[in-house]
Coordinates of C-alpha atoms in Angstrom, one line a residue:
Chain X
M280 CA 26.8 -19.1 -43.4
E281 CA 29.6 -21.4 -42.4
M282 CA 32.0 -19.9 -44.8
K283 CA 31.1 -16.5 -43.7
Q284 CA 31.9 -17.4 -40.1
I285 CA 35.3 -18.9 -41.0
E286 CA 36.2 -15.9 -43.1
A287 CA 35.3 -13.5 -40.4
Q288 CA 37.2 -15.6 -37.9
T289 CA 40.5 -15.4 -39.9
Q290 CA 40.1 -11.7 -40.4
D291 CA 39.9 -10.7 -36.8
P292 CA 43.4 -10.6 -35.3
T293 CA 42.2 -10.5 -31.7
K294 CA 40.5 -13.9 -31.8
S295 CA 42.3 -17.0 -30.5
P296 CA 43.3 -19.2 -33.4
S297 CA 40.7 -21.2 -35.1
G298 CA 41.3 -24.7 -36.5
L299 CA 41.9 -23.4 -40.0
K300 CA 44.3 -20.8 -38.7
I301 CA 46.3 -23.4 -36.9
L302 CA 46.5 -25.5 -40.1
W303 CA 47.8 -22.5 -42.0
R304 CA 50.3 -21.6 -39.3
E305 CA 51.7 -25.1 -39.2
L306 CA 52.0 -25.0 -43.0
V307 CA 54.0 -21.7 -42.9
R308 CA 56.2 -22.9 -40.1
D309 CA 57.1 -26.1 -41.8
K310 CA 59.4 -24.9 -44.6
V311 CA 59.4 -28.1 -46.5
A312 CA 55.6 -28.1 -46.6
L313 CA 55.4 -24.5 -47.6
F314 CA 57.9 -25.0 -50.4
S315 CA 55.9 -28.1 -51.5
L316 CA 52.7 -26.0 -51.5
I317 CA 54.3 -23.2 -53.6
L318 CA 55.9 -25.6 -56.0
L319 CA 52.7 -27.6 -56.3
L320 CA 50.8 -24.4 -57.1
L321 CA 53.4 -23.4 -59.7
I322 CA 53.3 -26.8 -61.4
M323 CA 49.5 -26.6 -61.4
I324 CA 49.4 -23.1 -62.9
F325 CA 52.0 -24.1 -65.5
V326 CA 50.2 -27.4 -66.4
Y327 CA 46.7 -25.9 -66.6
G328 CA 48.1 -22.8 -68.4
V329 CA 50.1 -24.6 -71.0
S330 CA 47.5 -27.3 -71.7
F331 CA 45.2 -24.4 -72.5
I332 CA 47.4 -23.4 -75.4
L333 CA 48.3 -26.9 -76.5
D334 CA 46.1 -28.6 -79.1
Q335 CA 45.3 -32.1 -77.9
D336 CA 44.4 -33.4 -81.4
E337 CA 47.6 -32.1 -82.8
I338 CA 49.6 -33.9 -80.1
V339 CA 48.0 -37.3 -80.4
K340 CA 48.2 -37.3 -84.2
V341 CA 50.5 -40.1 -85.4
D342 CA 53.5 -38.8 -87.4
L343 CA 55.4 -41.7 -88.9
F344 CA 58.3 -39.5 -90.0
A345 CA 59.1 -38.4 -86.4
I346 CA 59.1 -41.8 -84.6
H347 CA 61.3 -42.1 -81.5
Q348 CA 63.1 -38.8 -81.9
P349 CA 65.4 -37.8 -79.1
P350 CA 64.8 -34.4 -77.5
S351 CA 65.5 -31.6 -79.9
E352 CA 64.4 -28.0 -80.5
E353 CA 61.2 -29.1 -82.3
F354 CA 60.3 -31.7 -79.7
I355 CA 61.6 -30.6 -76.3
L356 CA 61.2 -34.1 -74.9
G357 CA 61.4 -36.1 -78.1
T358 CA 58.6 -38.3 -79.5
D359 CA 57.2 -41.7 -78.8
Y360 CA 56.7 -44.7 -81.1
G361 CA 53.9 -42.9 -82.9
G362 CA 55.9 -39.8 -83.5
R363 CA 53.8 -37.9 -80.9
D364 CA 55.3 -35.1 -78.9
V365 CA 56.1 -36.4 -75.4
F366 CA 56.2 -33.0 -73.8
G367 CA 52.7 -32.2 -74.9
Q368 CA 51.5 -35.6 -73.7
L369 CA 53.2 -35.0 -70.4
I370 CA 51.5 -31.7 -69.9
I371 CA 48.0 -32.9 -70.8
G372 CA 48.6 -36.2 -69.0
T373 CA 49.5 -34.3 -65.8
R374 CA 46.5 -32.1 -66.2
N375 CA 44.3 -35.2 -66.5
S376 CA 45.9 -36.8 -63.6
L377 CA 45.4 -33.7 -61.4
T378 CA 41.8 -33.2 -62.5
I379 CA 41.0 -36.8 -61.8
G380 CA 42.8 -36.7 -58.5
F381 CA 40.8 -33.6 -57.4
A382 CA 37.5 -34.9 -58.7
V383 CA 37.8 -38.3 -57.2
T384 CA 38.9 -36.8 -53.8
L385 CA 36.0 -34.4 -53.9
I386 CA 33.3 -36.9 -54.9
S387 CA 34.4 -39.7 -52.6
G388 CA 35.1 -37.1 -49.9
I389 CA 31.6 -35.6 -50.1
F390 CA 29.9 -39.0 -50.0
G391 CA 32.3 -40.4 -47.4
I392 CA 31.9 -37.4 -45.1
A393 CA 28.1 -37.4 -45.3
F394 CA 28.0 -41.2 -44.8
G395 CA 30.3 -41.1 -41.8
L396 CA 28.6 -38.2 -40.2
I397 CA 25.2 -39.8 -40.5
A398 CA 26.4 -43.1 -39.2
G399 CA 28.3 -41.6 -36.3
Y400 CA 25.7 -39.1 -35.3
F401 CA 22.7 -41.4 -35.2
G402 CA 24.7 -44.4 -33.8
G403 CA 23.0 -47.5 -32.7
H404 CA 21.2 -49.6 -35.3
T405 CA 21.7 -47.0 -38.0
D406 CA 25.4 -47.0 -37.5
N407 CA 25.5 -50.7 -37.4
A408 CA 23.6 -51.2 -40.6
M409 CA 25.6 -48.4 -42.4
M410 CA 28.9 -49.8 -41.2
R411 CA 28.1 -53.3 -42.5
V412 CA 27.4 -51.8 -45.9
L413 CA 30.7 -50.0 -45.7
D414 CA 32.5 -53.3 -44.7
F415 CA 31.0 -54.9 -47.8
F416 CA 32.4 -52.2 -50.0
Q417 CA 35.7 -52.5 -48.3
V418 CA 36.2 -56.3 -48.8
L419 CA 35.5 -56.0 -52.5
P420 CA 38.7 -56.4 -54.7
F421 CA 39.0 -52.8 -55.5
T422 CA 41.4 -52.7 -58.5
M423 CA 39.7 -55.6 -60.2
L424 CA 36.2 -54.1 -59.9
V425 CA 37.4 -50.7 -61.2
I426 CA 38.9 -52.5 -64.2
V427 CA 35.7 -54.4 -64.8
F428 CA 33.5 -51.3 -64.6
V429 CA 35.9 -49.3 -66.7
S430 CA 35.8 -51.9 -69.4
I431 CA 32.0 -52.2 -69.5
V432 CA 31.1 -48.6 -69.3
P433 CA 29.9 -47.5 -72.8
K434 CA 31.4 -44.1 -73.0
Y435 CA 34.7 -43.9 -71.3
T436 CA 35.1 -40.3 -70.2
I437 CA 37.0 -38.6 -67.4
L438 CA 33.7 -38.1 -65.5
A439 CA 32.7 -41.7 -65.8
F440 CA 36.2 -42.7 -64.6
C441 CA 35.9 -40.4 -61.6
L442 CA 32.5 -41.7 -60.6
I443 CA 33.5 -45.3 -60.9
F444 CA 36.6 -44.7 -58.9
A445 CA 34.9 -42.6 -56.3
A446 CA 32.3 -45.3 -55.8
F447 CA 35.0 -47.6 -54.4
S448 CA 37.2 -45.1 -52.5
W449 CA 34.9 -43.4 -50.0
M450 CA 35.2 -45.9 -47.3
G451 CA 38.3 -44.8 -45.6
I452 CA 37.2 -41.2 -45.0
A453 CA 33.7 -42.4 -44.0
R454 CA 35.2 -44.6 -41.3
L455 CA 37.4 -41.8 -40.0
I456 CA 34.6 -39.2 -39.9
R457 CA 32.2 -41.6 -38.3
S458 CA 34.6 -42.2 -35.4
K459 CA 35.0 -38.5 -34.9
A460 CA 31.2 -37.9 -35.2
L461 CA 30.6 -40.6 -32.5
Q462 CA 32.8 -38.6 -30.1
E463 CA 31.4 -35.2 -31.1
K464 CA 27.7 -36.1 -30.7
E465 CA 28.2 -36.9 -27.0
L466 CA 29.2 -33.3 -26.4
D467 CA 26.7 -31.1 -24.7
Y468 CA 26.4 -28.6 -27.5
V469 CA 24.8 -31.3 -29.7
Q470 CA 22.5 -32.3 -26.9
A471 CA 21.6 -28.7 -26.3
S472 CA 20.8 -28.3 -30.0
K473 CA 18.4 -31.2 -29.7
T474 CA 16.6 -29.7 -26.7
L475 CA 16.4 -26.4 -28.6
G476 CA 14.4 -28.1 -31.3
T477 CA 17.0 -28.1 -34.1
S478 CA 16.5 -30.8 -36.7
H479 CA 18.9 -33.6 -37.1
P480 CA 20.2 -32.7 -40.6
K481 CA 20.8 -29.2 -39.4
I482 CA 22.7 -30.4 -36.3
I483 CA 24.8 -32.8 -38.4
F484 CA 25.9 -30.4 -41.1
K485 CA 25.8 -27.0 -39.3
E486 CA 26.9 -28.0 -35.8
V487 CA 29.0 -31.1 -36.0
M488 CA 30.6 -30.8 -39.4
P489 CA 32.2 -27.3 -38.8
N490 CA 33.7 -28.7 -35.6
I491 CA 35.6 -31.5 -37.5
S492 CA 36.5 -29.3 -40.5
S493 CA 40.2 -29.5 -39.8
L494 CA 40.1 -33.3 -39.8
I495 CA 38.2 -33.2 -43.1
I496 CA 40.8 -30.9 -44.7
V497 CA 43.7 -33.0 -43.6
T498 CA 42.1 -36.3 -44.7
L499 CA 41.1 -34.9 -48.1
T500 CA 44.6 -33.6 -48.7
L501 CA 46.2 -36.9 -47.9
N502 CA 43.7 -38.7 -50.1
L503 CA 44.5 -36.3 -52.9
A504 CA 48.1 -37.5 -52.8
A505 CA 47.0 -41.0 -53.4
N506 CA 44.3 -40.2 -55.9
I507 CA 46.6 -38.3 -58.2
G508 CA 48.5 -41.5 -59.0
I509 CA 45.4 -43.5 -59.6
E510 CA 44.8 -42.8 -63.2
S511 CA 48.5 -43.3 -64.1
G512 CA 48.4 -46.7 -62.4
L513 CA 45.4 -47.9 -64.4
S514 CA 46.7 -46.5 -67.6
F515 CA 50.0 -48.3 -66.9
L516 CA 48.1 -51.5 -66.6
G517 CA 46.4 -50.7 -69.9
F518 CA 42.9 -50.0 -68.5
G519 CA 43.2 -46.2 -68.5
F520 CA 42.2 -43.9 -71.2
P521 CA 42.7 -44.8 -74.9
E522 CA 45.9 -43.4 -76.5
S523 CA 43.9 -40.5 -77.9
T524 CA 43.9 -39.2 -74.4
P525 CA 47.4 -38.5 -73.3
S526 CA 48.3 -39.9 -69.9
L527 CA 51.3 -40.2 -67.6
G528 CA 50.5 -43.9 -67.1
T529 CA 50.5 -44.5 -70.9
L530 CA 53.9 -42.8 -71.2
L531 CA 55.2 -45.0 -68.3
S532 CA 53.8 -48.1 -69.8
Y533 CA 56.0 -47.6 -72.9
A534 CA 58.9 -48.5 -70.6
T535 CA 57.7 -52.1 -70.6
N536 CA 59.4 -52.3 -73.9
P537 CA 63.1 -53.1 -73.1
Q538 CA 64.3 -51.0 -76.0
T539 CA 62.5 -47.9 -74.7
L540 CA 63.5 -48.6 -71.1
E541 CA 67.1 -48.8 -72.0
F542 CA 67.6 -46.3 -74.9
R543 CA 64.7 -43.9 -75.0
W544 CA 64.7 -42.4 -71.5
W545 CA 63.0 -39.3 -72.7
I546 CA 59.7 -41.1 -73.1
W547 CA 59.2 -42.4 -69.6
V548 CA 61.6 -40.7 -67.2
P549 CA 59.9 -37.3 -67.1
A550 CA 56.5 -39.0 -66.5
A551 CA 57.9 -41.1 -63.7
V552 CA 59.6 -38.2 -62.1
L553 CA 56.5 -36.0 -62.4
I554 CA 54.3 -38.6 -60.7
L555 CA 56.8 -39.0 -57.9
V556 CA 57.2 -35.3 -57.4
L557 CA 53.5 -34.5 -57.5
M558 CA 52.6 -37.2 -54.9
L559 CA 55.5 -36.1 -52.7
L560 CA 54.5 -32.5 -52.8
V561 CA 50.8 -33.1 -51.9
R562 CA 51.9 -35.5 -49.2
N563 CA 54.3 -33.0 -47.6
V564 CA 51.5 -30.5 -47.4
G565 CA 49.1 -33.1 -46.1
E566 CA 51.5 -34.3 -43.4
A567 CA 52.0 -30.8 -42.1
L568 CA 48.3 -30.4 -41.9
R569 CA 47.9 -33.7 -40.1
R570 CA 50.5 -32.7 -37.6
A571 CA 48.6 -29.4 -37.0
T572 CA 45.6 -31.4 -35.8
D573 CA 47.6 -32.9 -33.0
S574 CA 48.8 -30.2 -30.6
R575 CA 51.6 -32.5 -29.3
Q576 CA 53.2 -32.8 -32.8
R577 CA 52.8 -29.2 -33.9
R578 CA 55.8 -27.2 -34.7
G579 CA 54.0 -23.9 -35.4
Chain W
M213 CA -1.3 -26.6 -10.6
A214 CA 1.3 -29.2 -11.2
I215 CA 3.3 -28.4 -14.3
L216 CA 5.2 -31.6 -14.4
E217 CA 4.1 -35.0 -13.3
V218 CA 6.5 -37.9 -13.5
E219 CA 5.0 -41.4 -12.8
D220 CA 7.2 -44.4 -12.1
L221 CA 9.9 -43.3 -14.5
K222 CA 12.4 -46.0 -15.4
V223 CA 15.5 -45.6 -17.6
Y224 CA 17.5 -48.8 -18.0
F225 CA 20.7 -49.2 -20.0
P226 CA 21.3 -52.6 -21.4
V227 CA 24.6 -54.3 -20.6
K228 CA 25.7 -56.3 -23.7
A229 CA 28.2 -59.1 -23.7
G230 CA 29.2 -62.3 -25.5
I231 CA 29.8 -63.0 -29.1
F232 CA 26.3 -62.2 -30.2
N233 CA 26.3 -59.0 -28.2
R234 CA 23.2 -60.1 -26.4
T235 CA 21.7 -58.1 -23.6
V236 CA 22.7 -59.9 -20.4
D237 CA 21.7 -57.4 -17.8
F238 CA 20.4 -53.9 -17.3
I239 CA 21.8 -51.0 -15.4
K240 CA 18.9 -49.4 -13.7
A241 CA 19.9 -45.8 -13.9
V242 CA 16.5 -44.6 -12.9
D243 CA 14.3 -47.2 -11.2
G244 CA 10.8 -46.1 -10.6
V245 CA 10.8 -42.4 -9.8
S246 CA 7.6 -40.4 -9.3
F247 CA 7.2 -36.7 -8.4
T248 CA 5.2 -33.6 -9.3
I249 CA 6.4 -30.1 -9.6
E250 CA 4.1 -27.2 -8.9
E251 CA 4.3 -24.2 -11.2
G252 CA 6.7 -21.5 -10.2
K253 CA 8.5 -23.7 -7.7
T254 CA 12.0 -25.1 -7.6
Y255 CA 12.3 -28.8 -7.2
G256 CA 15.7 -30.1 -6.1
L257 CA 17.0 -33.5 -7.1
V258 CA 20.0 -34.4 -5.0
G259 CA 22.2 -37.5 -5.1
E260 CA 25.8 -38.7 -5.3
S261 CA 27.3 -39.2 -8.7
G262 CA 25.8 -42.2 -10.5
S263 CA 22.6 -42.0 -8.6
G264 CA 20.6 -41.3 -11.7
K265 CA 19.6 -37.7 -11.1
T266 CA 21.0 -36.4 -14.4
T267 CA 19.5 -39.3 -16.2
T268 CA 16.1 -38.5 -14.7
G269 CA 16.4 -34.9 -16.1
R270 CA 17.5 -36.1 -19.5
G271 CA 14.8 -38.7 -19.6
I272 CA 12.2 -36.0 -18.9
I273 CA 13.3 -33.7 -21.7
G274 CA 13.7 -36.6 -24.1
L275 CA 17.5 -36.9 -24.5
E276 CA 17.4 -40.4 -23.0
T277 CA 14.9 -43.1 -24.0
I278 CA 12.5 -43.9 -21.3
T279 CA 12.2 -47.6 -20.5
S280 CA 8.8 -47.2 -18.9
G281 CA 6.8 -44.7 -17.0
R282 CA 4.9 -41.5 -17.8
V283 CA 5.9 -37.9 -18.0
V284 CA 3.0 -35.5 -18.1
F285 CA 4.0 -31.9 -18.9
N286 CA 1.5 -29.1 -18.7
G287 CA -1.4 -31.6 -18.9
A288 CA 0.0 -33.5 -21.9
D289 CA 1.7 -36.9 -22.0
V290 CA 5.0 -36.3 -23.6
T291 CA 6.3 -39.9 -23.2
S292 CA 4.9 -41.4 -26.4
R293 CA 6.7 -40.9 -29.6
K294 CA 3.8 -39.1 -31.3
S295 CA 3.6 -36.3 -28.8
K296 CA 7.3 -35.6 -28.9
S297 CA 6.2 -32.6 -30.7
K298 CA 8.1 -29.4 -31.1
D299 CA 5.8 -27.4 -29.0
M300 CA 6.6 -29.5 -25.9
R301 CA 10.2 -28.9 -26.4
K302 CA 9.6 -25.2 -26.7
D303 CA 8.2 -25.0 -23.2
M304 CA 10.8 -27.2 -21.6
Q305 CA 14.4 -26.2 -21.8
M306 CA 17.6 -27.3 -20.2
I307 CA 20.7 -25.7 -18.7
F308 CA 23.7 -27.9 -19.0
Q309 CA 26.3 -28.7 -16.5
D310 CA 29.4 -27.9 -18.5
P311 CA 29.5 -24.4 -19.9
Y312 CA 32.5 -25.3 -22.0
S313 CA 31.1 -28.1 -24.0
S314 CA 27.5 -26.9 -24.1
L315 CA 28.3 -24.0 -26.4
N316 CA 29.4 -24.8 -30.0
P317 CA 32.9 -23.3 -30.2
R318 CA 32.4 -22.5 -33.9
K319 CA 29.3 -20.3 -33.4
R320 CA 29.0 -16.7 -32.4
V321 CA 27.0 -15.7 -29.4
I322 CA 24.2 -14.3 -31.6
D323 CA 24.0 -17.6 -33.5
I324 CA 24.0 -19.6 -30.2
I325 CA 21.3 -17.7 -28.5
A326 CA 19.2 -17.2 -31.7
E327 CA 19.2 -21.0 -32.4
P328 CA 15.9 -21.7 -30.6
L329 CA 14.4 -18.5 -32.0
R330 CA 15.3 -19.6 -35.5
N331 CA 13.6 -22.9 -34.9
Y332 CA 10.4 -21.7 -33.5
E333 CA 9.9 -18.1 -34.3
R334 CA 10.1 -16.4 -37.6
L335 CA 11.9 -13.2 -36.9
S336 CA 13.6 -10.8 -39.2
K337 CA 17.3 -10.4 -38.8
I338 CA 16.8 -7.0 -37.0
E339 CA 14.2 -8.3 -34.7
E340 CA 16.3 -11.4 -33.9
K341 CA 19.3 -9.3 -33.2
K342 CA 17.3 -7.1 -30.9
R343 CA 15.9 -10.1 -29.0
V344 CA 19.4 -11.6 -28.5
Q345 CA 20.6 -8.3 -27.2
E346 CA 17.7 -8.1 -24.8
L347 CA 18.4 -11.6 -23.6
L348 CA 22.1 -10.8 -23.1
E349 CA 21.2 -7.8 -21.1
L350 CA 18.8 -9.9 -19.0
V351 CA 21.6 -12.3 -18.1
G352 CA 23.9 -9.5 -17.3
L353 CA 26.2 -9.5 -20.3
S354 CA 27.1 -6.6 -22.6
P355 CA 24.8 -6.5 -25.6
E356 CA 27.8 -5.6 -27.7
S357 CA 29.2 -9.1 -27.3
I358 CA 26.9 -10.7 -29.7
M359 CA 29.6 -11.1 -32.4
K360 CA 32.0 -12.8 -30.0
Y361 CA 32.8 -16.5 -29.8
P362 CA 32.3 -18.6 -26.7
H363 CA 36.0 -18.9 -25.9
E364 CA 36.2 -15.2 -25.3
F365 CA 34.1 -15.5 -22.2
S366 CA 34.8 -16.8 -18.7
G367 CA 33.0 -19.9 -17.3
G368 CA 30.4 -17.9 -15.5
Q369 CA 29.7 -15.7 -18.5
R370 CA 29.4 -18.8 -20.7
Q371 CA 26.9 -20.3 -18.3
R372 CA 24.9 -17.1 -18.6
I373 CA 24.9 -17.5 -22.3
G374 CA 23.6 -21.0 -21.8
I375 CA 20.9 -19.7 -19.6
A376 CA 20.0 -16.9 -22.1
R377 CA 19.6 -19.6 -24.7
A378 CA 17.4 -21.7 -22.4
I379 CA 15.1 -18.8 -21.6
A380 CA 15.0 -17.4 -25.1
L381 CA 11.7 -19.0 -25.9
K382 CA 10.1 -18.1 -22.5
P383 CA 9.8 -21.7 -21.5
K384 CA 7.6 -22.8 -18.5
L385 CA 10.0 -25.4 -17.1
I386 CA 13.8 -25.4 -17.0
I387 CA 15.8 -28.4 -16.2
A388 CA 19.0 -27.2 -14.6
D389 CA 21.5 -30.0 -14.6
E390 CA 24.1 -29.1 -12.1
P391 CA 24.2 -25.6 -13.6
V392 CA 27.0 -24.3 -11.3
S393 CA 29.1 -27.4 -10.5
A394 CA 31.7 -26.4 -13.1
L395 CA 32.0 -22.8 -11.8
D396 CA 34.0 -21.6 -8.9
V397 CA 32.3 -20.6 -5.7
S398 CA 32.2 -16.8 -6.1
V399 CA 30.6 -17.2 -9.6
Q400 CA 28.2 -19.9 -8.3
A401 CA 26.5 -17.5 -6.0
Q402 CA 26.2 -14.9 -8.9
V403 CA 24.6 -17.4 -11.3
L404 CA 22.3 -18.9 -8.7
N405 CA 21.0 -15.5 -7.5
F406 CA 20.5 -14.5 -11.1
M407 CA 18.6 -17.7 -11.7
Q408 CA 16.3 -16.9 -8.8
D409 CA 15.8 -13.4 -10.2
I410 CA 14.7 -14.5 -13.6
Q411 CA 12.5 -17.1 -12.0
K412 CA 10.5 -14.4 -10.3
E413 CA 10.6 -12.2 -13.4
L414 CA 9.5 -14.9 -15.9
G415 CA 7.6 -17.2 -13.6
L416 CA 9.8 -20.1 -14.3
T417 CA 9.7 -23.5 -12.8
Y418 CA 13.0 -25.2 -12.1
L419 CA 13.9 -28.9 -11.8
F420 CA 17.2 -28.3 -10.1
I421 CA 19.7 -31.2 -10.2
S422 CA 22.6 -30.9 -8.0
H423 CA 24.9 -32.8 -5.6
D424 CA 25.6 -29.8 -3.5
L425 CA 23.2 -29.7 -0.5
G426 CA 24.1 -26.1 0.4
I427 CA 23.0 -24.9 -3.0
V428 CA 19.9 -27.0 -3.0
K429 CA 19.0 -25.5 0.4
H430 CA 19.5 -22.0 -1.0
M431 CA 17.5 -22.6 -4.2
C432 CA 14.8 -25.2 -3.7
D433 CA 11.3 -25.4 -2.2
E434 CA 11.0 -29.2 -2.4
I435 CA 13.9 -31.6 -2.3
A436 CA 14.3 -35.3 -3.3
I437 CA 17.3 -37.4 -2.4
M438 CA 18.2 -40.1 -4.9
Y439 CA 20.4 -43.1 -4.4
K440 CA 21.1 -45.8 -6.9
G441 CA 18.3 -44.8 -9.2
R442 CA 15.6 -44.7 -6.5
Y443 CA 14.2 -42.1 -4.2
V444 CA 15.4 -42.3 -0.7
E445 CA 13.5 -39.3 0.8
Q446 CA 11.4 -36.5 -0.5
G447 CA 10.0 -33.5 1.3
T448 CA 10.1 -29.8 1.8
K449 CA 13.3 -28.0 2.6
Y450 CA 12.4 -28.2 6.2
D451 CA 11.6 -31.9 6.1
I452 CA 14.9 -32.8 4.6
F453 CA 17.2 -30.5 6.6
Q454 CA 15.5 -30.4 10.0
N455 CA 13.8 -33.8 10.1
P456 CA 15.7 -36.3 8.0
Q457 CA 14.3 -39.8 8.5
H458 CA 16.3 -42.0 6.2
I459 CA 19.8 -42.9 7.3
Y460 CA 21.2 -41.9 3.9
T461 CA 19.7 -38.4 4.2
K462 CA 21.0 -38.1 7.8
R463 CA 24.5 -38.9 6.7
L464 CA 24.3 -36.4 3.9
V465 CA 23.0 -33.7 6.2
A466 CA 25.6 -34.5 8.8
A467 CA 28.3 -34.1 6.1
I468 CA 27.5 -30.5 5.5
P469 CA 30.5 -28.6 6.8
D470 CA 30.1 -26.1 9.6
I471 CA 32.2 -23.1 9.4
D472 CA 32.2 -22.2 13.1
P473 CA 35.3 -23.8 14.7
R474 CA 33.6 -23.8 18.1
N475 CA 31.2 -26.4 16.8
R476 CA 33.9 -28.6 15.6
E477 CA 33.8 -31.0 18.6
K478 CA 30.0 -31.2 18.5
Q479 CA 29.9 -31.7 14.8
F480 CA 32.5 -34.5 15.1
K481 CA 30.5 -36.3 17.7
F482 CA 27.3 -35.9 15.8
R483 CA 28.9 -37.5 12.7
R484 CA 30.3 -40.3 14.8
Q485 CA 26.8 -41.0 16.1
V486 CA 25.3 -40.9 12.6
Q487 CA 27.9 -43.3 11.4
K488 CA 27.2 -45.7 14.2
E489 CA 23.5 -45.6 13.5
Y490 CA 24.3 -46.2 9.9
E491 CA 26.3 -49.3 10.7
S492 CA 23.9 -50.7 13.2
S493 CA 20.7 -50.1 11.2
Y494 CA 21.8 -50.5 7.6
S495 CA 19.4 -53.4 7.0
N496 CA 16.5 -51.3 8.2
Y497 CA 17.0 -48.9 5.4
F498 CA 18.3 -50.9 2.5
D499 CA 17.2 -54.2 1.0
N500 CA 19.4 -57.2 0.2
E501 CA 20.7 -55.6 -2.9
G502 CA 21.6 -52.4 -1.1
L503 CA 18.8 -50.5 -2.8
A504 CA 16.3 -48.2 -1.1
Y505 CA 12.8 -49.5 -0.2
G506 CA 9.5 -48.1 -1.6
L507 CA 8.4 -44.7 -0.3
Q508 CA 6.2 -44.4 2.7
S509 CA 4.4 -41.3 3.5
I510 CA 5.1 -40.0 7.0
S511 CA 3.4 -36.6 6.6
D512 CA 1.6 -34.6 3.9
T513 CA 4.8 -33.5 2.3
H514 CA 7.3 -36.0 3.6
L515 CA 8.1 -39.4 1.9
V516 CA 10.7 -41.7 3.1
A517 CA 11.9 -45.0 1.7
L518 CA 11.3 -47.5 4.6
P519 CA 10.4 -51.2 4.6
E520 CA 6.7 -51.8 4.8
R521 CA 5.6 -52.4 8.4
G522 CA 3.5 -55.5 9.0

């Protein structure tokens, strides 16, 4: 029902702008952000498209006759120490990073939003208890715990990784949403819904949540920028996926070998640049959206 | 028949302080208020800001936790947790002060007005639409506007939407919390007259909360004056405006502006006199903490907060 409303709202030109429309307008006005969004979409289409054609098993197969080949016509970006095609690894690695980034953002986002909304809406003792749980999660040494869980999990798949990671990264968004929900619940329309006999869950998710949707979109986008780099970071430390799963982080970690760092740039430079570019692009978009939520900073 | 009886209603807010966030004191927003409202009548609750009149209304409908006291609505005690049933809420509705924040900006008019219907009555989409259109017509808005959003309406129109939502379930009692304070004067009259019209039409009972004595005089049968969480004076419209006994009420009545410039001198003298009386006899009307005394009955309808004699 919510979606229908939003859709209808954006279709009618006579309405005063809705939150989503303001976000979109700001994005279009900010040329850097618009360019970032287009480039990001192009990279994503390319990566997901090409990785569909590529054969992962073929790419990760060790070929001892093609070790450390510089870029050539056969291997566009050369090969690594196992004779594996760097370009193929780059594409599939980027795909994995993006997928993980999106999945972690989504899972932690859904949980964090629900947690924050419930804590903020009910307030009082509920809020107090829930926030202490949140504090507990927040003081845990994040990276270390993820590494521990990643090592003890029996079957190390992308899904398992996403769940473990999401379990330790929902706190920021929960805190933010809670503070907004605390404000929102004092407004009369929430009180009115209560006197009209609407149930709490319905008020929370159908009345309060649509009213903070722009904040949710902005936060999720900015979180996405951070989350895309996660998998690379862990792989770089050696706790990412095994070498049978190509990863940007694995490619980067080859640069810890001084020989590779100095003479075989084709192995690690593209991965490093790609991570940097991806995170910058998402961030540009997110920053534009964030500006749109504050009318004093808007450009559009 | 009394539709609403409030007995010794108290709403206290804790004041927390210190490292352990202990309750060190209470703000007595409502401190022992009792009244009854007869069916079909309009009961006015007047007071300055912070006097607890809004909190009283919110306590009655259940938006504020009651510290102690009893609210009997339609013969049933609605104070206890168990009886906070949905049916009670169905017959008691509220009109909110601010027509801007009381309507969800993300919802269409049809969804706003149909909200109570969806909670209590199983109607088909077509029936529901018809009912909403009827209600819109009743409050004087075009039935075509059901697909609009709240921001497309003016303040007065928005308040009418709020009223349409409140009367959608045909409630018995409506708590009107300063329903026109946020509107400009020309629209105020419109909304007030309209509220009186639907009162006759639907046989509604109003608990009318306001700080505007003129409006209260226009709307209410019985009036209570509140000050610092307590009743100062209660009586019929005549008792309060023609025969005010408490000095606080006298000052309030004296403060009502008179449009006729010929009376200016007279009005000025009268106010001076009331002010003098207030200064000289303050301790006769307020106790050491500056609060009103308990109510004494001076006629069948008229109660005044005076110190007990003898």
